[in-house]
Amino acid sequence: MRMVAAVMYEQGLPAPYADSCPLKIEEVEIDGPREGEVLIEVRAAGLCHSDLSQIAGLRKRTVPVVMGHEGAGIVREVGRGVSEFKPGDHVAMTVGSGCGYCRSCVDARPVLCEVVGASRSRGLLMNGRRALTGHGRELYHHSGVSSFAQYAITVPGTLIKIDASIPFEIAAMFGCAVVTGAGSVFNAAKVRPGQSVAVFGLGGVGLNSVMAARISGASVIIGIDINENKFPLAVELGCTHTLSAFDAKLVETVRELTNGGVDFAFEISGSRAAMISAIEVTRKGGEIVCVGMGASGDLYQYPHTALVAEEKVLRGSLMGSCVPNRDLPLYFRYYTEGRLPVDRLKSGTMHFDELNRNLDMLERGEVLRQVLLPHG
Ligand SMILES: NC(=O)c1ccc[n+]([C@@H]2O[C@H](COP(=O)([O-])OP(=O)(O)OC[C@H]3O[C@@H](n4cnc5c(N)ncnc54)[C@H](O)[C@@H]3O)[C@@H](O)[C@H]2O)c1
Ligand SMILES: [Zn+2]
Ligand SMILES: [Zn+2]
């Protein structure tokens, strides 16, 4: 079947992206679902800062690749052996599922699954196949999702069934922004009522951490960003305080507000400067949860003796350390109960021809989550 998709042929094209057009909008061929696969009509797909980092070439990708790693849509066809889904089901697409059998998977840490991780980094579907072709050449998949397209072939592990009453434009944000931000609080940090947190980076992911910290009962939630335009919504979603990352007294102020430092600092901006501040604002015995990602190979520096003497923990968290089938239905329930108002994160919708311009808007910090509507 022929369809329209956004293909990246080359990483590292310069900004402004409205001029360099790293995403080519073109017709590509998608193969029908084979055994164990599902064909999705993609109705909405969110634009994440990780898309921007890969377009900028900070982390290598196999190219040419159909981009997009969060989305929502309707199951249109299932291959032989698929019993979990049927045509007409509404689904959200996510990245974090595993093979179900390896050591990490049986340990409830599917984001660390080596089998799926290997397919993901090679640009293949989880079953090792590619189902996309452009100009007679096979294209790679992005994280087994490739949602910047009118249709996607995927495997059941990347899909979560959702209630048909949930708008696709909202459901699309759950597969990365929500699962990553909320999971960093619930799964990685395990914040308890009364504890204090600082969130560096109040973007699509960081604001989900703010909302999750509020659900967890955190008593102090400090939002920190370089862009003060992000503060009003952050306060609405749960921040008890907001501070500029440029504030010379940032560390001092956080320590004063929290009687010596926060229990948990979440670094969700991908900035080295933020990571240094995150370590400094954390109390003795506290944890720094590292979610933001810069370029692969980036080196960070921290005072090692202080880390030892103050028993601080640096903890990485990928995709909110999620178990998709356990966590996403819960987050959707929080959304329908009004406790996780993910709809507040949608800045607007766009069509294919606006994707490159939206990369510039995200880079300039003008938007939170922009949602692509592949069918107009
Ligand atoms: N760990 C994971 O699994 C995972 C998943 C998704 C995204 N990410 C990463 O998380 C980060 C955030 O993604 P997003 O989509 O929310 O991005 P975003 O662009 O929506 O938000 C980033 C925010 O960080 C702020 N910021 C920049 N520099 C800062 C600094 N020095 N101090 C404080 N704030 C600063 C920006 O103003 C912006 O508000 C990115 O690095 C992305 O690659 C990681
Ligand atoms: Zn993402
Ligand atoms: Zn596995």
Coordinates of C-alpha atoms and ligand atoms in Angstrom, one line a residue:
M1 CA 0.0 0.0 0.0
R2 CA 1.2 3.5 -0.7
M3 CA 1.1 6.2 1.9
V4 CA 2.7 9.5 3.0
A5 CA 5.5 9.5 5.5
A6 CA 8.3 11.7 6.9
V7 CA 11.6 10.2 6.0
M8 CA 15.0 11.3 7.4
Y9 CA 17.8 10.6 4.9
E10 CA 20.6 12.4 6.6
Q11 CA 21.4 13.5 10.2
G12 CA 23.0 16.8 11.1
L13 CA 21.4 19.2 8.6
P14 CA 21.6 22.7 10.1
A15 CA 18.9 24.7 11.7
P16 CA 16.6 26.4 10.8
Y17 CA 15.0 23.2 9.7
A18 CA 12.3 25.0 7.8
D19 CA 15.1 25.7 5.3
S20 CA 17.2 22.6 5.5
C21 CA 14.2 20.3 5.6
P22 CA 15.7 17.2 7.3
L23 CA 12.3 15.4 7.1
K24 CA 11.3 14.7 3.5
I25 CA 7.5 14.2 3.1
E26 CA 7.0 11.6 0.4
E27 CA 5.1 8.6 -0.7
V28 CA 6.5 5.3 0.5
E29 CA 5.3 1.7 0.3
I30 CA 4.2 -0.2 3.4
D31 CA 4.0 -4.0 3.3
G32 CA 0.9 -5.6 4.8
P33 CA 1.1 -7.3 8.2
R34 CA 2.9 -10.7 8.3
E35 CA 2.6 -13.3 11.0
G36 CA 2.7 -11.6 14.5
E37 CA 2.4 -8.1 13.1
V38 CA -0.3 -5.4 13.2
L39 CA -1.2 -2.6 10.7
I40 CA -2.1 0.7 12.3
E41 CA -3.8 3.6 10.7
V42 CA -1.9 6.4 12.5
R43 CA -4.3 9.2 13.6
A44 CA -1.9 11.3 15.6
A45 CA 1.8 11.4 16.5
G46 CA 3.7 13.6 19.0
L47 CA 7.0 15.4 18.3
C48 CA 9.6 14.8 21.0
H49 CA 12.9 16.5 21.8
S50 CA 14.6 13.2 21.1
D51 CA 13.4 13.5 17.4
L52 CA 15.2 16.9 17.4
S53 CA 18.4 15.4 18.9
Q54 CA 18.5 12.7 16.3
I55 CA 17.8 15.1 13.4
A56 CA 20.6 17.3 14.8
G57 CA 22.9 14.1 14.7
L58 CA 23.5 14.0 18.5
R59 CA 22.8 10.3 18.5
K60 CA 23.3 8.1 15.5
R61 CA 20.4 6.5 13.7
T62 CA 20.2 4.1 10.8
V63 CA 19.0 6.0 7.7
P64 CA 16.9 6.5 5.7
V65 CA 14.3 6.1 8.5
V66 CA 10.6 6.9 8.9
M67 CA 10.6 9.0 12.1
G68 CA 8.2 9.3 15.0
H69 CA 8.2 7.2 18.2
E70 CA 4.9 8.1 19.9
G71 CA 1.5 7.9 18.4
A72 CA -2.0 6.6 18.4
G73 CA -4.4 5.1 15.9
I74 CA -6.7 2.4 14.8
V75 CA -5.9 -1.3 14.2
R76 CA -6.7 -2.0 10.5
E77 CA -5.4 -5.5 9.9
V78 CA -3.7 -8.2 12.0
G79 CA -1.3 -10.9 10.8
R80 CA -1.6 -14.6 11.6
G81 CA -1.2 -15.4 15.2
V82 CA -2.2 -12.0 16.6
S83 CA -5.0 -12.6 19.1
E84 CA -4.6 -9.5 21.4
F85 CA -5.9 -7.0 18.8
K86 CA -8.6 -6.9 16.2
P87 CA -9.4 -4.4 13.4
G88 CA -11.2 -1.3 14.8
D89 CA -9.3 -1.3 18.2
H90 CA -8.0 2.1 19.3
V91 CA -4.4 1.9 20.4
A92 CA -1.5 4.0 21.6
M93 CA 2.0 3.1 20.3
T94 CA 5.0 3.0 22.6
V95 CA 8.7 2.1 22.6
G96 CA 9.4 0.4 25.9
S97 CA 8.3 -3.2 25.5
G98 CA 10.6 -6.2 25.5
C99 CA 10.8 -9.8 24.2
G100 CA 9.2 -11.1 27.4
Y101 CA 11.9 -13.8 28.0
C102 CA 15.3 -12.4 28.6
R103 CA 16.8 -11.6 32.0
S104 CA 15.7 -8.0 32.0
C105 CA 12.2 -8.8 30.8
V106 CA 11.6 -11.4 33.5
D107 CA 12.9 -8.9 35.9
A108 CA 10.2 -6.4 34.9
R109 CA 12.7 -4.1 33.1
P110 CA 11.7 -4.5 29.5
V111 CA 13.2 -1.2 28.5
L112 CA 16.6 -2.9 29.0
C113 CA 15.6 -5.9 26.8
E114 CA 18.7 -6.8 24.7
V115 CA 16.7 -8.5 22.0
V116 CA 14.4 -5.5 21.4
G117 CA 17.2 -3.1 22.1
A118 CA 19.3 -4.6 19.3
S119 CA 16.4 -4.4 16.8
R120 CA 15.6 -0.9 17.9
S121 CA 19.2 0.4 17.4
R122 CA 19.4 -1.4 14.0
G123 CA 16.2 0.3 12.8
L124 CA 14.2 -2.9 12.6
L125 CA 10.9 -4.0 13.9
M126 CA 11.1 -6.1 17.0
N127 CA 10.8 -9.3 14.9
G128 CA 13.9 -8.2 12.9
R129 CA 11.9 -7.2 9.7
R130 CA 11.5 -4.0 7.7
A131 CA 8.2 -3.3 6.1
L132 CA 8.8 0.1 4.5
T133 CA 10.2 1.0 1.1
G134 CA 10.9 4.3 -0.6
H135 CA 12.3 4.8 -4.1
G136 CA 12.8 1.1 -4.4
R137 CA 15.0 1.1 -1.3
E138 CA 14.2 -0.4 2.1
L139 CA 13.7 2.2 4.8
Y140 CA 14.4 1.8 8.5
H141 CA 11.9 1.9 11.4
H142 CA 12.2 4.3 14.3
S143 CA 12.1 2.4 17.6
G144 CA 9.7 -0.1 16.0
V145 CA 7.1 2.6 15.8
S146 CA 7.7 5.1 12.9
S147 CA 4.5 7.1 13.6
F148 CA 5.2 10.1 11.3
A149 CA 3.3 8.2 8.6
Q150 CA -0.2 7.5 7.6
Y151 CA 0.2 3.8 8.5
A152 CA 2.6 1.8 10.6
I153 CA 3.4 -1.9 10.8
T154 CA 4.4 -3.0 14.3
V155 CA 4.1 -5.9 16.8
P156 CA 1.6 -6.2 19.6
G157 CA 4.2 -5.4 22.3
T158 CA 4.4 -1.8 21.1
L159 CA 0.6 -1.3 21.4
I160 CA -1.7 -0.5 24.3
K161 CA -5.5 -0.8 23.8
I162 CA -7.2 2.4 24.7
D163 CA -10.8 3.5 25.2
A164 CA -12.4 4.9 22.1
S165 CA -13.5 8.0 24.0
I166 CA -9.9 9.2 24.4
P167 CA -8.9 11.6 21.6
F168 CA -6.0 10.3 19.5
E169 CA -4.3 13.7 19.8
I170 CA -4.0 13.2 23.5
A171 CA -3.4 9.4 23.4
A172 CA -0.4 10.1 21.1
M173 CA 1.5 11.7 23.9
F174 CA 1.4 8.7 26.2
G175 CA 3.9 6.5 24.3
C176 CA 6.9 8.7 25.2
A177 CA 6.2 12.0 27.0
V178 CA 3.8 10.6 29.6
V179 CA 5.4 7.2 30.1
T180 CA 8.9 8.7 30.4
G181 CA 8.0 11.7 32.7
A182 CA 5.5 9.9 34.9
G183 CA 7.5 6.7 35.1
S184 CA 10.6 8.5 36.2
V185 CA 8.7 9.5 39.3
F186 CA 6.6 6.4 39.9
N187 CA 9.1 3.7 38.8
A188 CA 12.6 5.1 39.0
A189 CA 12.4 7.5 42.0
K190 CA 9.3 5.9 43.7
V191 CA 8.5 9.3 45.3
R192 CA 6.5 9.0 48.5
P193 CA 4.0 11.5 50.1
G194 CA 5.7 14.4 51.8
Q195 CA 8.9 14.2 49.8
S196 CA 10.4 17.1 47.9
V197 CA 11.4 17.1 44.2
A198 CA 13.0 19.4 41.7
V199 CA 12.4 19.1 38.0
F200 CA 14.9 20.6 35.6
G201 CA 13.3 21.1 32.2
L202 CA 9.6 21.9 32.1
G203 CA 9.0 20.5 28.6
G204 CA 6.7 17.7 27.4
V205 CA 8.4 15.1 29.5
G206 CA 9.3 17.2 32.5
L207 CA 5.7 18.4 33.0
N208 CA 4.6 14.8 33.2
S209 CA 7.1 14.3 36.0
V210 CA 5.6 17.4 37.7
M211 CA 2.0 15.9 37.4
A212 CA 3.2 12.5 38.7
A213 CA 5.0 14.1 41.6
R214 CA 1.7 15.8 42.6
I215 CA -0.1 12.5 42.3
S216 CA 2.6 10.9 44.5
G217 CA 1.9 13.5 47.2
A218 CA 5.2 15.3 47.0
S219 CA 4.9 18.3 49.3
V220 CA 7.4 20.6 47.5
I221 CA 7.7 20.4 43.7
I222 CA 10.2 22.9 42.3
G223 CA 10.2 23.5 38.5
I224 CA 13.4 24.9 37.0
D225 CA 13.8 26.0 33.4
I226 CA 15.8 28.6 31.3
N227 CA 12.5 29.7 29.8
E228 CA 10.2 31.4 32.3
N229 CA 7.3 31.2 29.8
K230 CA 7.1 27.6 31.0
F231 CA 6.3 28.6 34.6
P232 CA 2.5 29.4 34.6
L233 CA 1.5 26.0 33.2
A234 CA 4.0 24.2 35.5
V235 CA 2.4 25.9 38.5
E236 CA -1.1 24.9 37.2
L237 CA 0.1 21.3 36.8
G238 CA 1.6 21.0 40.3
C239 CA 4.8 23.0 40.9
T240 CA 4.8 24.7 44.3
H241 CA 7.7 26.9 43.2
T242 CA 9.4 27.8 39.9
L243 CA 13.0 29.1 39.5
S244 CA 15.1 30.3 36.6
A245 CA 18.0 28.0 35.8
F246 CA 20.0 31.3 35.4
D247 CA 19.3 32.4 38.9
A248 CA 22.6 32.8 40.6
K249 CA 21.1 31.8 44.0
L250 CA 19.3 28.7 42.5
V251 CA 21.1 26.1 44.7
E252 CA 20.8 28.2 47.9
T253 CA 17.1 28.9 47.3
V254 CA 16.3 25.2 46.7
R255 CA 18.1 24.2 49.8
E256 CA 16.3 26.9 51.8
L257 CA 12.9 25.7 50.5
T258 CA 13.6 22.1 51.3
N259 CA 15.5 22.2 54.5
G260 CA 18.8 21.2 53.0
G261 CA 18.0 19.9 49.5
V262 CA 15.4 17.9 47.6
D263 CA 14.9 14.2 48.0
F264 CA 14.9 13.8 44.3
A265 CA 16.1 15.9 41.4
F266 CA 15.0 15.0 37.9
E267 CA 17.2 16.2 35.1
I268 CA 14.9 16.4 32.0
S269 CA 16.5 19.0 29.8
G270 CA 19.5 17.2 28.4
S271 CA 21.8 20.0 29.6
R272 CA 25.1 19.5 31.3
A273 CA 24.6 22.7 33.3
A274 CA 21.3 21.4 34.6
M275 CA 22.8 18.1 35.6
I276 CA 25.5 19.9 37.8
S277 CA 22.8 22.0 39.5
A278 CA 20.6 18.9 39.9
I279 CA 23.4 17.2 41.9
E280 CA 23.9 20.3 44.0
V281 CA 20.3 20.8 45.0
T282 CA 19.9 17.2 46.1
R283 CA 20.0 16.5 49.8
K284 CA 22.5 14.1 51.4
G285 CA 21.2 10.6 50.7
G286 CA 19.0 11.9 47.9
E287 CA 18.7 10.8 44.3
I288 CA 19.3 12.4 40.9
V289 CA 17.1 10.8 38.2
C290 CA 18.7 11.4 34.8
V291 CA 16.2 11.4 31.9
G292 CA 17.5 14.2 29.6
M293 CA 19.9 13.0 26.9
G294 CA 22.6 15.0 25.1
A295 CA 24.9 13.7 22.5
S296 CA 26.1 10.1 22.8
G297 CA 29.6 10.1 24.3
D298 CA 29.0 13.3 26.2
L299 CA 31.1 13.3 29.4
Y300 CA 29.8 14.8 32.7
Q301 CA 31.9 15.8 35.7
Y302 CA 30.8 15.7 39.3
P303 CA 32.7 15.9 42.7
H304 CA 33.2 12.2 43.4
T305 CA 34.2 12.4 47.1
A306 CA 31.1 14.5 47.9
L307 CA 29.0 11.8 46.1
V308 CA 30.5 9.1 48.3
A309 CA 30.4 11.1 51.5
E310 CA 26.9 12.4 51.0
E311 CA 25.6 9.0 49.7
K312 CA 23.9 10.5 46.7
V313 CA 22.6 8.3 43.9
L314 CA 22.7 9.0 40.2
R315 CA 20.0 6.9 38.5
G316 CA 19.4 6.7 34.7
S317 CA 15.8 6.1 33.6
L318 CA 14.9 5.1 30.1
M319 CA 11.2 5.4 29.0
G320 CA 10.2 5.9 32.6
S321 CA 11.6 2.5 33.4
C322 CA 8.2 1.3 32.3
V323 CA 6.4 -2.0 31.9
P324 CA 4.0 -0.7 29.2
N325 CA 1.1 -3.1 29.8
R326 CA 1.3 -2.4 33.5
D327 CA 1.9 1.4 33.4
L328 CA 0.1 2.9 30.4
P329 CA -3.4 1.6 31.3
L330 CA -2.9 3.2 34.8
Y331 CA -1.7 6.5 33.3
F332 CA -4.7 6.5 31.0
R333 CA -6.9 6.0 34.0
Y334 CA -5.3 8.9 35.8
Y335 CA -6.0 11.0 32.7
T336 CA -9.7 10.1 32.5
E337 CA -10.0 10.8 36.3
G338 CA -8.5 14.3 35.7
R339 CA -5.4 13.6 37.8
L340 CA -3.0 13.6 34.8
P341 CA -4.3 16.3 32.5
V342 CA -2.1 15.4 29.6
D343 CA -4.4 17.5 27.3
R344 CA -2.7 20.6 28.8
L345 CA 0.6 19.6 27.1
K346 CA -0.7 19.7 23.6
S347 CA 0.4 23.0 22.1
G348 CA -1.2 22.5 18.7
T349 CA -1.7 20.2 15.8
M350 CA 0.2 20.1 12.4
H351 CA 0.2 18.5 9.0
F352 CA 3.1 16.9 7.3
D353 CA 4.1 20.1 5.5
E354 CA 4.5 21.9 8.9
L355 CA 6.8 19.2 10.5
N356 CA 10.2 20.9 9.7
R357 CA 9.0 24.3 10.9
N358 CA 7.8 22.7 14.1
L359 CA 11.2 21.3 14.8
D360 CA 12.5 24.9 14.9
M361 CA 9.6 25.9 17.3
L362 CA 10.5 23.0 19.6
E363 CA 14.1 23.9 19.6
R364 CA 13.3 27.6 20.4
G365 CA 11.2 26.4 23.3
E366 CA 8.0 27.9 21.9
V367 CA 5.9 24.8 22.1
L368 CA 5.5 21.8 24.4
R369 CA 4.0 18.9 22.4
Q370 CA 3.0 19.5 18.8
V371 CA 0.9 16.7 17.4
L372 CA 1.0 15.5 13.8
L373 CA -2.3 14.6 12.1
P374 CA -1.1 12.3 9.3
H375 CA -4.5 12.2 7.6
G376 CA -5.1 16.0 7.7
Ligands
LIG1 N1 15.2 9.0 29.0 C1 14.3 8.8 28.1 O1 13.8 7.7 27.9 C2 13.8 10.0 27.3 C3 12.6 9.9 26.6 C4 12.1 11.1 26.0 C5 12.9 12.2 26.0 N2 14.1 12.2 26.6 C6 14.9 13.4 26.7 O2 14.3 14.3 27.7 C7 14.6 15.6 27.4 C8 13.4 16.5 27.4 O3 12.5 16.1 26.3 P1 11.2 17.0 25.9 O4 10.6 16.3 24.8 O5 10.5 17.2 27.2 O6 11.9 18.3 25.5 P2 11.4 19.8 25.5 O7 12.2 20.6 24.4 O8 9.9 19.9 25.4 O9 11.8 20.4 26.9 C9 13.1 20.6 27.4 C10 13.0 21.8 28.4 O10 14.3 21.9 29.0 C11 14.5 23.3 29.2 N3 16.0 23.6 29.4 C12 16.9 23.6 28.4 N4 18.1 23.9 29.1 C13 17.9 23.9 30.4 C14 18.7 24.1 31.5 N5 20.0 24.3 31.5 N6 18.1 24.1 32.8 C15 16.7 23.9 32.9 N7 15.9 23.7 31.8 C16 16.5 23.7 30.6 C17 13.9 23.9 27.9 O11 13.7 25.3 28.0 C18 12.6 23.1 27.7 O12 11.6 23.7 28.4 C19 15.4 15.6 26.0 O13 16.8 15.6 26.3 C20 15.0 14.3 25.4 O14 15.9 13.8 24.5 C21 14.5 11.1 27.3
ZN2 ZN 10.5 10.7 22.9
ZN3 ZN 13.7 -9.2 26.6

